[in-house]
Short mmCIF file of C-alpha atoms in Angstrom, two decimals:
data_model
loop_
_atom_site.label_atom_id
_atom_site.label_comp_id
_atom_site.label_asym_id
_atom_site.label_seq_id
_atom_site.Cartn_x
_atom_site.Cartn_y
_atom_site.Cartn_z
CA UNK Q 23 361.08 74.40 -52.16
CA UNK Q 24 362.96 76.53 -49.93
CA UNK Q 25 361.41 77.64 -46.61
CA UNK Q 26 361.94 81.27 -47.56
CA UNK Q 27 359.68 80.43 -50.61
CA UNK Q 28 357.07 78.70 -48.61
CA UNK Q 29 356.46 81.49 -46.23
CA UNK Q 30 356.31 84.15 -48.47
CA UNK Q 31 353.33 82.52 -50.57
CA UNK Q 32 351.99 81.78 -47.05
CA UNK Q 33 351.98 85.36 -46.38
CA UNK Q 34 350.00 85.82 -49.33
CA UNK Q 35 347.36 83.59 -48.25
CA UNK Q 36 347.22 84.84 -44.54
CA UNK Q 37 346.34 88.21 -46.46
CA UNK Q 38 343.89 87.34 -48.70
CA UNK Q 39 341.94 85.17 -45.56
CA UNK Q 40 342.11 88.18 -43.42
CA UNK Q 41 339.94 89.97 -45.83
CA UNK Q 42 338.11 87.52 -47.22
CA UNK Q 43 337.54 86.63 -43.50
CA UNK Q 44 336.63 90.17 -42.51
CA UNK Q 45 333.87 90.27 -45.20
CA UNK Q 46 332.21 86.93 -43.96
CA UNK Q 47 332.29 88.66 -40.69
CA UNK Q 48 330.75 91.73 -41.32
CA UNK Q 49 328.26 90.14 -43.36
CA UNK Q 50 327.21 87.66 -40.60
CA UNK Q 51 327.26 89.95 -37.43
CA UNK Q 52 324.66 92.14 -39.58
CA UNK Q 53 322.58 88.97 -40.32
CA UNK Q 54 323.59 88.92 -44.27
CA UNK Q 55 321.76 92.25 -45.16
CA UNK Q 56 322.05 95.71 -45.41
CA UNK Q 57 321.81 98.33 -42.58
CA UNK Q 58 318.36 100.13 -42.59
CA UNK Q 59 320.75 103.24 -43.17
CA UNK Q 60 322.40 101.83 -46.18
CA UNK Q 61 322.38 102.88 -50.05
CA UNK Q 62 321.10 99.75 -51.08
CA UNK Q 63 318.42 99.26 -47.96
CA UNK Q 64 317.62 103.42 -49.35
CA UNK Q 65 317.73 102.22 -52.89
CA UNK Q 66 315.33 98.77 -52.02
CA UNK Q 67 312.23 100.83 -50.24
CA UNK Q 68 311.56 102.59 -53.57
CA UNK Q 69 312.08 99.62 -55.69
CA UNK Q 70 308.45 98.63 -55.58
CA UNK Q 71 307.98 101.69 -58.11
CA UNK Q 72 309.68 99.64 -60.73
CA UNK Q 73 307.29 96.18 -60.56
CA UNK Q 74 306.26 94.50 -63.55
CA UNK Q 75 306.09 90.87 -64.64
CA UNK Q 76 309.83 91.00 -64.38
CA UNK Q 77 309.75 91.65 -60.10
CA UNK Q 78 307.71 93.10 -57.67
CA UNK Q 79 310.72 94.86 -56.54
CA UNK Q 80 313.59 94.37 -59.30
CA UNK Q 81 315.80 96.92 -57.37
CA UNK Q 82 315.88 94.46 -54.41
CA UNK Q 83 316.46 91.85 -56.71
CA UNK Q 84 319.50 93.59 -58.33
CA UNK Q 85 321.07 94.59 -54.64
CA UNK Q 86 320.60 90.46 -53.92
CA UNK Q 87 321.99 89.52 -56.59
CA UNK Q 88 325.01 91.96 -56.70
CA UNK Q 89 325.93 90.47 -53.38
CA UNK Q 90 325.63 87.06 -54.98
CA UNK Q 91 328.36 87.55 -57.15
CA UNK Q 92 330.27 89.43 -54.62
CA UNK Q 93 329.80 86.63 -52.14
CA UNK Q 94 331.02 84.27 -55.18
CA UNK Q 95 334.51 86.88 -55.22
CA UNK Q 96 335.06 86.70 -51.63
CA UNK Q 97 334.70 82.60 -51.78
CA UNK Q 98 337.28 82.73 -54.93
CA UNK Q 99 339.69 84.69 -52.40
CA UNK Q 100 339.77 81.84 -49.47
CA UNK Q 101 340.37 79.25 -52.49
CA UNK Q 102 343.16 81.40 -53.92
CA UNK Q 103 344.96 81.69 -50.67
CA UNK Q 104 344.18 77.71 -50.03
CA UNK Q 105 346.01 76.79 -52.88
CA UNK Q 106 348.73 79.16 -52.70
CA UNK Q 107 349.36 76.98 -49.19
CA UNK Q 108 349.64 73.95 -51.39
CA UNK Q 109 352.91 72.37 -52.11
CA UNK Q 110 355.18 74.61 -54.59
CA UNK Q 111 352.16 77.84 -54.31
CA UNK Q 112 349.82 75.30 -56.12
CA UNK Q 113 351.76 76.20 -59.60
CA UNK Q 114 349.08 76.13 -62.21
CA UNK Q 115 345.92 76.15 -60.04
CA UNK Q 116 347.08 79.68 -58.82
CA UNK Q 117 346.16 81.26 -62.22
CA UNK Q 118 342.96 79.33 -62.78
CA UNK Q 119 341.49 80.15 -59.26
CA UNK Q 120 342.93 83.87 -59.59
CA UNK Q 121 340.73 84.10 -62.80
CA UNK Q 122 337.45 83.06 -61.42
CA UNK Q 123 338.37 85.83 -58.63
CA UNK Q 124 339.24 88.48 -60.74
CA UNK Q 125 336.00 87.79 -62.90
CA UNK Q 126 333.33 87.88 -60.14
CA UNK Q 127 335.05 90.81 -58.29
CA UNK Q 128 334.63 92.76 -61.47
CA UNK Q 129 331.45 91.67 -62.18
CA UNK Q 130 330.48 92.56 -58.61
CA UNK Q 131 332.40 96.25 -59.14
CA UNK Q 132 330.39 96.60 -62.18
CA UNK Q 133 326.66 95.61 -60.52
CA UNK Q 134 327.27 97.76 -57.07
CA UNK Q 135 328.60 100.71 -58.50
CA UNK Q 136 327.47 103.85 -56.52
CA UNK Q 137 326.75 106.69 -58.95
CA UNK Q 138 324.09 105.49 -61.21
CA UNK Q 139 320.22 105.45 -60.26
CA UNK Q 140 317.69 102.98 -59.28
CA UNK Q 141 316.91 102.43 -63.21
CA UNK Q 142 320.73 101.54 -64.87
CA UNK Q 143 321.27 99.66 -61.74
CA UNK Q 144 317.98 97.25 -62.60
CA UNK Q 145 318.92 97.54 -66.49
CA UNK Q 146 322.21 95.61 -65.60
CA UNK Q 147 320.86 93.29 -63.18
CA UNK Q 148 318.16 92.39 -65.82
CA UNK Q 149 321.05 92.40 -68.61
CA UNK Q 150 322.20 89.66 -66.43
CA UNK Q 151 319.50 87.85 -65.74
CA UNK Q 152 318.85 87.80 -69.45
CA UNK Q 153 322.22 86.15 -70.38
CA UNK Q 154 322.28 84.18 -67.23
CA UNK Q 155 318.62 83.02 -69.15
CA UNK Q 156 320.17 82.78 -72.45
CA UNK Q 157 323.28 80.60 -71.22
CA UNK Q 158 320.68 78.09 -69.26
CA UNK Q 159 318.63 77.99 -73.17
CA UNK Q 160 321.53 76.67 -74.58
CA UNK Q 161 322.45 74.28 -72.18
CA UNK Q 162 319.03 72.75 -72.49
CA UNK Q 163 318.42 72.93 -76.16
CA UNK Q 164 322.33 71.13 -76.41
CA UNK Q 165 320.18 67.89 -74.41
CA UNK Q 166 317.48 68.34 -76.77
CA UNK Q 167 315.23 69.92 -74.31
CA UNK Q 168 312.92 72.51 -74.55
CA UNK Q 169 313.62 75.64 -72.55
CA UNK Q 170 310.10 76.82 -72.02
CA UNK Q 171 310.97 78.95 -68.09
CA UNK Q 172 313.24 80.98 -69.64
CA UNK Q 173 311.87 81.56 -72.76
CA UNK Q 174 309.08 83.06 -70.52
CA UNK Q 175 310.99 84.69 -68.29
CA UNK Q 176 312.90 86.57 -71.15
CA UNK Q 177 309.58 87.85 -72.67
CA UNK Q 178 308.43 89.20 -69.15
CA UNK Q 179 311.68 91.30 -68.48
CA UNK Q 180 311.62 92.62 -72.16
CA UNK Q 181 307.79 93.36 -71.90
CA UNK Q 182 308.67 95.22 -69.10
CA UNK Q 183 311.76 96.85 -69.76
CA UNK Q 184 310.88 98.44 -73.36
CA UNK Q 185 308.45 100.68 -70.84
CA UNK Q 186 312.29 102.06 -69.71
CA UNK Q 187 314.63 101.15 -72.19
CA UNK Q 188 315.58 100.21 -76.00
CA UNK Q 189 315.86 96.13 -76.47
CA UNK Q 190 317.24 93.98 -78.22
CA UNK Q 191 315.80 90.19 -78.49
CA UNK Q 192 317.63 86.93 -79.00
CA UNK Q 193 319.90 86.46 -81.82
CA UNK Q 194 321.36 83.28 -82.63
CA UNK Q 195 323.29 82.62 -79.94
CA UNK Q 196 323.63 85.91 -78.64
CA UNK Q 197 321.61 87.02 -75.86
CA UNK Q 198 318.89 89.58 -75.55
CA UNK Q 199 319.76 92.98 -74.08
CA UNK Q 200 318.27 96.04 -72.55
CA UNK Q 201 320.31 99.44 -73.26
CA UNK Q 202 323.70 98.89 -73.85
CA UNK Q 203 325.30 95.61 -74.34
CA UNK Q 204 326.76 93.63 -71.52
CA UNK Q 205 330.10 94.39 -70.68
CA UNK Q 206 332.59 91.63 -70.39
CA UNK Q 207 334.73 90.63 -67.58
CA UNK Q 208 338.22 91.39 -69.24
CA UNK Q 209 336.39 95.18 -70.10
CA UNK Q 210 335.45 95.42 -66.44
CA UNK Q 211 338.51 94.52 -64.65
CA UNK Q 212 340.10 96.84 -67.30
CA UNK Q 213 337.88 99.67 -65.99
CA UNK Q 214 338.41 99.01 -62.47
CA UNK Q 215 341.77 98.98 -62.46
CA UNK Q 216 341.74 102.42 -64.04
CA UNK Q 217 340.11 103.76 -61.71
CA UNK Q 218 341.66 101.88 -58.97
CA UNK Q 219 345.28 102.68 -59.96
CA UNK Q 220 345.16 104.81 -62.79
CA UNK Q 221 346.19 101.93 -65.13
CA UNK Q 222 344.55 101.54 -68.51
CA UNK Q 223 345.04 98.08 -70.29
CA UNK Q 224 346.80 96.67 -67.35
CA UNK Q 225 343.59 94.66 -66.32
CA UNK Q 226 342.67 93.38 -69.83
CA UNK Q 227 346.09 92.16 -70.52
CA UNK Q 228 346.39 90.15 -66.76
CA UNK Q 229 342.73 89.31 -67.50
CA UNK Q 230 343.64 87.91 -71.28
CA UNK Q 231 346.83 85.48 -69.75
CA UNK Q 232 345.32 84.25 -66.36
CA UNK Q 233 342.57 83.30 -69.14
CA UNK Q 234 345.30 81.60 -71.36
CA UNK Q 235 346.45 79.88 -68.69
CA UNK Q 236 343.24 78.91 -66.88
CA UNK Q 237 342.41 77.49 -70.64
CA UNK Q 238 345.92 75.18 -70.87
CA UNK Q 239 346.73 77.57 -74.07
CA UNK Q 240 350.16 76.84 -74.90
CA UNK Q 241 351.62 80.83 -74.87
CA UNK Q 242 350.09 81.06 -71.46
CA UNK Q 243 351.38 77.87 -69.91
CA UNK Q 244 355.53 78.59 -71.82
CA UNK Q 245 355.60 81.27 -69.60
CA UNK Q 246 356.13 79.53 -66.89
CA UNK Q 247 358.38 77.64 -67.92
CA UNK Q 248 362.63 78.44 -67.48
CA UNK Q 249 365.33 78.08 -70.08
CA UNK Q 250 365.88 74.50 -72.44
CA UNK Q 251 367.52 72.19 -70.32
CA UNK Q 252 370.36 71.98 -73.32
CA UNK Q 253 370.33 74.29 -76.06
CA UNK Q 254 368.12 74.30 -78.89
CA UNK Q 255 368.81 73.12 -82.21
CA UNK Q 256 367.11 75.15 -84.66
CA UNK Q 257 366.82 72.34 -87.32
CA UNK Q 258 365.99 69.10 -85.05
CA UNK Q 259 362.27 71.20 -84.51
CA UNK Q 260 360.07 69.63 -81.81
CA UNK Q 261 359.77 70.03 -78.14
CA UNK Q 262 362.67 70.40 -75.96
CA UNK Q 263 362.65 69.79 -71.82
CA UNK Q 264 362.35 72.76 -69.58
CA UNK Q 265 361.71 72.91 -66.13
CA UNK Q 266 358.54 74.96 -64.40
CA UNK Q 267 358.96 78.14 -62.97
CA UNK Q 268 357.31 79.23 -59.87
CA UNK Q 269 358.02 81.77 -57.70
CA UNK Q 270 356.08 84.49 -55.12
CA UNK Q 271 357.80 87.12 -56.83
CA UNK Q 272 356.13 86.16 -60.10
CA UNK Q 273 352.89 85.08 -58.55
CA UNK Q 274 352.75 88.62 -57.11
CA UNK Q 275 353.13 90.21 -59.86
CA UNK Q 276 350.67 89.18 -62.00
CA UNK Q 277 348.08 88.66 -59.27
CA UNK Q 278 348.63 91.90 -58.06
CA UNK Q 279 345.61 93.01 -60.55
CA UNK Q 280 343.02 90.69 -59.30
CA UNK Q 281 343.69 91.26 -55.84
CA UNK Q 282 343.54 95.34 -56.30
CA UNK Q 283 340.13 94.17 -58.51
CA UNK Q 284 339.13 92.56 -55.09
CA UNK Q 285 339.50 94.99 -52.90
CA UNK Q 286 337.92 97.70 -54.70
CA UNK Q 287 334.74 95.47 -55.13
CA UNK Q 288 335.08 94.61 -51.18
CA UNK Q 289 335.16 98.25 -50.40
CA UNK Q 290 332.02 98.93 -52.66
CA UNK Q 291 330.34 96.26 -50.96
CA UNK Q 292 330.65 97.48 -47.45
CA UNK Q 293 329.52 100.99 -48.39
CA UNK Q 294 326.24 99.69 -50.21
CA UNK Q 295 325.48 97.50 -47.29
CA UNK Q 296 326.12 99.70 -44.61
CA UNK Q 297 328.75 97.95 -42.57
CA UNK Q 298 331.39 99.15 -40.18
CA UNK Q 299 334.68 98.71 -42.85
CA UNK Q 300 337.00 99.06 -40.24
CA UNK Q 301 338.41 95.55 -39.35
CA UNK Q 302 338.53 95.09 -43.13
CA UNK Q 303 339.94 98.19 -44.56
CA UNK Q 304 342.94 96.92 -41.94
CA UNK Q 305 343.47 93.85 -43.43
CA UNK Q 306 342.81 95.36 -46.78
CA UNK Q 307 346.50 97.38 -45.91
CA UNK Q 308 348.18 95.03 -44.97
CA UNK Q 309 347.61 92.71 -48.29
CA UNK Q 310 348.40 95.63 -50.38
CA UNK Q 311 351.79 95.94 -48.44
CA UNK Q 312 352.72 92.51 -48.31
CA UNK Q 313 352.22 91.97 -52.59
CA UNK Q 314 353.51 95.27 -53.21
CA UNK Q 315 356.60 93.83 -51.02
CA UNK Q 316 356.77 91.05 -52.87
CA UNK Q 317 355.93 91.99 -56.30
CA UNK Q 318 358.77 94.24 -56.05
CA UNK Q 319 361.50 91.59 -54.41
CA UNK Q 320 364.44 89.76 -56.63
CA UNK Q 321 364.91 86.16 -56.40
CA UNK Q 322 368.72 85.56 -56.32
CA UNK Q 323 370.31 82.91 -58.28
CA UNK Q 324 368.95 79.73 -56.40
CA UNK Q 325 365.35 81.37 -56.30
CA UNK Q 326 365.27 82.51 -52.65
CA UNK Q 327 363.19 85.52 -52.38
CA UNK Q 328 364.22 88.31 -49.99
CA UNK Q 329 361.15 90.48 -48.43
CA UNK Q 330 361.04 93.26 -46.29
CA UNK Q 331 359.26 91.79 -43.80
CA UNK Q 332 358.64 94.76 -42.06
CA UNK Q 333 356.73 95.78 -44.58
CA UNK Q 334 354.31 92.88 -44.67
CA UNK Q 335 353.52 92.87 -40.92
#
């Protein structure tokens, strides 16, 4: 691969480290929790209100567990930019890690969002918790075992929730809900990219081919693939040789979304917890320059890709 190539999806990677590196910082220098002054540390002192069987403090539990999944995001970042260092941008693997990424940052988005009260933001911890519950049943019961802890943890958080909230129990394989159904991940980086960027559908159609892709569905993987070697005969049917297609321009472009989905969950993170954004929102710039950069370059006819460098630094 040409050098050009090489250092462009390197300066992808060096992005997505810097922040992904700037959150683990943050997060250790303030010993992994939120600043006394913090929405979430605000939102956990009254969470005793809320005990039941479910928690003694389920709004602690749902600020924990929101920075679970966010912690999961960040992780998905450093193993995007790790393979885009691999030989050739890592090619397939790009999509499939860029998946899990833009899942868990949207998920994340979704659990740490900052104008809703103490009760919807326990109602979708608990909605997870109860599929989290319902996925671990099924697992079990497909070894033949009985799944007697979550069965009982699913009756405590509805016995406790219909004091707040409509329910819904188990059915067939579908799991029980509190309020409104659980969103799904496509849905939710959908949503966050509207209000990230003002485009509608954009996340639910990246969402729908890194998922193609991540699954080895054939429409997903042809796209990365360049013209037939020698031209196709329309009545010898069958599969003809083409050669893969990889390029930073590409990459750029479609990751563009999860990477936007990434930041805005990063940014939601730091103003829950408190911390000082400032190191981060820095790097956060100068990842949304250097893809924007790229996404809008042209490869020229040997697939060299021209940035303005400038731009990226």
């Amino acid at each position: 691969m040409p050098a050009s190539q090489v250092s462009a999806f390197h300066v992808m990677a060096d992005t997505l480290d810097a922040m992904a590196d700037a959150l683990h910082f943050a997060s250790s220098v303030n010993g992994n929790t939120q600043r006394p002054s913090s929405p979430a540390a605000w939102e956990n002192t009254g969470g005793s209100r809320l005990k039941g069987e479910w928690s003694s403090n389920p709004v602690l539990d749902a600020n924990l567990s929101a920075g679970l999944v966010a912690s999961s995001a960040n992780d998905h970042a450093s193993g995007l930019a790790a393979v885009l260092r691999m030989p050739a941008g890592g090619i397939f693997s790009t999509y499939t890690v860029a998946r899990g990424l833009l899942e868990t940052a949207a998920r994340a988005w979704y659990l740490m969002e900052p104008d809703i009260d103490v009760l919807e933001r326990v109602r979708r911890h608990m909605n997870e918790r109860l599929y989290s519950l319902n996925e671990s049943r099924l697992l079990f019961h497909g070894q033949g075992l009985a799944a007697t802890h979550q069965d009982d943890q699913e009756k405590k958080i509805l016995d406790t929730g219909k004091e707040h909230f409509t329910f819904r129990t188990k059915k067939n394989y579908k799991a029980a809900r509190l309020g409104e159904e659980r969103p799904s991940a496509m849905k939710l980086a959908d949503d966050c990219m509207a209000a990230a960027a003002g485009e509608k559908g954009m996340g639910k159609m990246i969402y729908q081919l890194l998922s193609g892709k991540a699954h080895g569905v054939a429409y997903a993987l042809l796209q990365l693939l360049g013209d037939p070697s020698t031209p196709h005969d329309p009545e010898t049917p069958g599969v003809t040789l083409r050669q893969v297609q990889h390029n930073a321009v590409d990459v750029a472009q479609k990751l563009l979304v999860p990477v936007v989905v990434y930041a805005s969950m990063s940014q939601r993170y730091f103003q829950r917890q408190g911390w000082d954004p400032a190191g981060w929102q820095e790097a956060a710039r100068k990842t949304y320059r250097a893809w924007a950069a790229l996404a809008q370059a042209v490869p020229d006819s040997d697939g060299l890709v021209t940035v303005p460098w400038a731009q990226t630094t």
